[in-house]
Amino acid sequence: MRYVCRICGYTYDPEAGDPSQGIAPGTAFADLPEAWVCPVCGADRSLFQPESAPEATEEGPGGRVVIVGNGVAGFTVAWELVKRRRGLEIHIAAEERYHYYARPQLPRFLAGELGIEDLLFYEPSWYEAQGIRVWLRDPVVRVDREGRQAELRSGQILSYDWLVIASGSRPATPPIVGRELSGVFTLRTIDDALAIRESALDAQQAVVVGGGLLGLEAGKGLLSLGLSVTVVEVNDHLLPRQLDREGGEVLQRLLEQQGMRFVLGNSVARLVGMDRVREVHLENGQRLRADLVLISAGIRPEIELARDAGLTCDRGVIVDDYLRTSDARIYACGDVAQHRGRIYGIIPPALDQAQVVAANILGEKVEYHGSIPTASLKVAGIDLTSVGDVLAEGPGVEHIRLMQPEEGRYRKLVLREGKAVGAIAIGFRDQVPRLLQIVAEQADLRSIRRELENPDFDFAS
């Protein structure tokens, strides 16, 4: 059986194996070594699922589930439900015209390395076989909580027993003067990427506003299209949420070797041009030539539907430990959900939350206690993973670093009272699975504290 990475959509085929990691053809997924990770995004084996949902063996109580959104959270709720229980009627109402696809792979699609068919997880026939009705380009526009009905943009009314709000997020766009000019984009959907690719045909110089994960990956995609690329980041180093300054400097050097340029510690004052953007003016007075600008400045949860329905919202839709909203028949998960004051905005927590929502719809009373944030940079030639609280400070916190900038390698382990709470690995791909494990377990490393400072210490051994 083939297995699909739930992060990026890579499919492990036992008949082919994985030559990049020395996995011989004929190796079953269950027989892969513990250190094996997704060769595309670095996800560990726990984030893979069978290509086809196993046939459910239990009969369910019946009822209809309506899911708002077909991103990773919404799709995973549906997948978990059909995997575990027969008898439910499942509807997914989506804004986009495409079935669920690997959003983290959009930069590679932008670069022309992948086609639309490579992004899609499943053909439409798969959904039909699983009994999932998908309403494409027909999102939910209104919820009648008292009548338990969801109205679609087409006017279709869907009654529900359970409603799942997995509407995700949209790109946050700072109030930059000139952002309405032609040639200025955000990247969130396939259609966004198609529009950027078309604009890039007449462009030579691109500026990316934001040095986070998506900004850097998209910047590399633009570089692959033949544009010169400059990234503007307001912080003094790249990936400020996932890396410390030392790690950011190592990453910057690696990306500069690939041709990207950077302006750090500065922000955009205005975009200038007649009809199309031609220059980017920075707050310090510096001017950058640009005929294509990509703004990648974070996300805003899509809470409007929930707020209009009278659900309790803050920055996101407020949920309890069962991921219920202020209406017990309505759940929320993924980028739109705010749990214990936190919105994660990354895929692994969305997967965790979707599994909890599905379990609770099935009456299992499962609590969600938060997720350990894990992120990887998907740029060819760079292996970067950040997990846990990599920026922790305070009493009892230690940062143990191994710096090899000339080799493009950096490793950091964060301990709190001797227990692992965070890690950064750049260029240590073989050690990533073990680092993920010890941070997830908050392993007590006091007994080997001195060995951790040895440059030759290998977490993979």
Tab-separated table of C-alpha atoms in Angstrom, residues 174 176 207-211 230-238 240 262-270 280-288 296-297:
chain	number	residue	atom	x	y	z
A	174	PRO	CA	-0.340	45.412	5.987
A	176	ILE	CA	0.970	49.632	2.632
A	207	VAL	CA	10.555	41.954	-3.865
A	208	VAL	CA	9.136	39.647	-1.208
A	209	VAL	CA	7.752	41.422	1.855
A	210	GLY	CA	8.271	39.065	4.773
A	211	GLY	CA	11.056	36.619	5.636
A	230	THR	CA	15.074	40.607	-2.664
A	231	VAL	CA	13.398	39.760	0.640
A	232	VAL	CA	12.512	42.561	3.044
A	233	GLU	CA	12.075	41.489	6.683
A	234	VAL	CA	11.281	43.839	9.541
A	235	ASN	CA	13.171	41.706	12.085
A	236	ASP	CA	16.949	41.442	12.234
A	237	HIS	CA	16.992	37.821	11.044
A	238	LEU	CA	15.003	35.390	8.921
A	240	PRO	CA	11.910	35.087	13.501
A	262	PHE	CA	17.986	40.416	1.802
A	263	VAL	CA	17.174	43.682	3.520
A	264	LEU	CA	16.727	43.008	7.233
A	265	GLY	CA	15.558	45.249	10.061
A	266	ASN	CA	13.505	47.381	7.716
A	267	SER	CA	9.914	47.665	6.514
A	268	VAL	CA	8.045	48.858	3.429
A	269	ALA	CA	6.743	52.427	3.468
A	270	ARG	CA	5.027	52.435	0.080
A	280	VAL	CA	9.445	49.613	-3.284
A	281	HIS	CA	10.267	52.446	-0.892
A	282	LEU	CA	11.507	51.391	2.543
A	283	GLU	CA	11.114	53.232	5.827
A	284	ASN	CA	14.823	54.087	5.918
A	285	GLY	CA	14.606	55.820	2.528
A	286	GLN	CA	16.106	52.974	0.523
A	287	ARG	CA	14.453	52.270	-2.835
A	288	LEU	CA	14.260	48.880	-4.532
A	296	SER	CA	3.897	37.408	2.868
A	297	ALA	CA	3.163	38.978	6.226
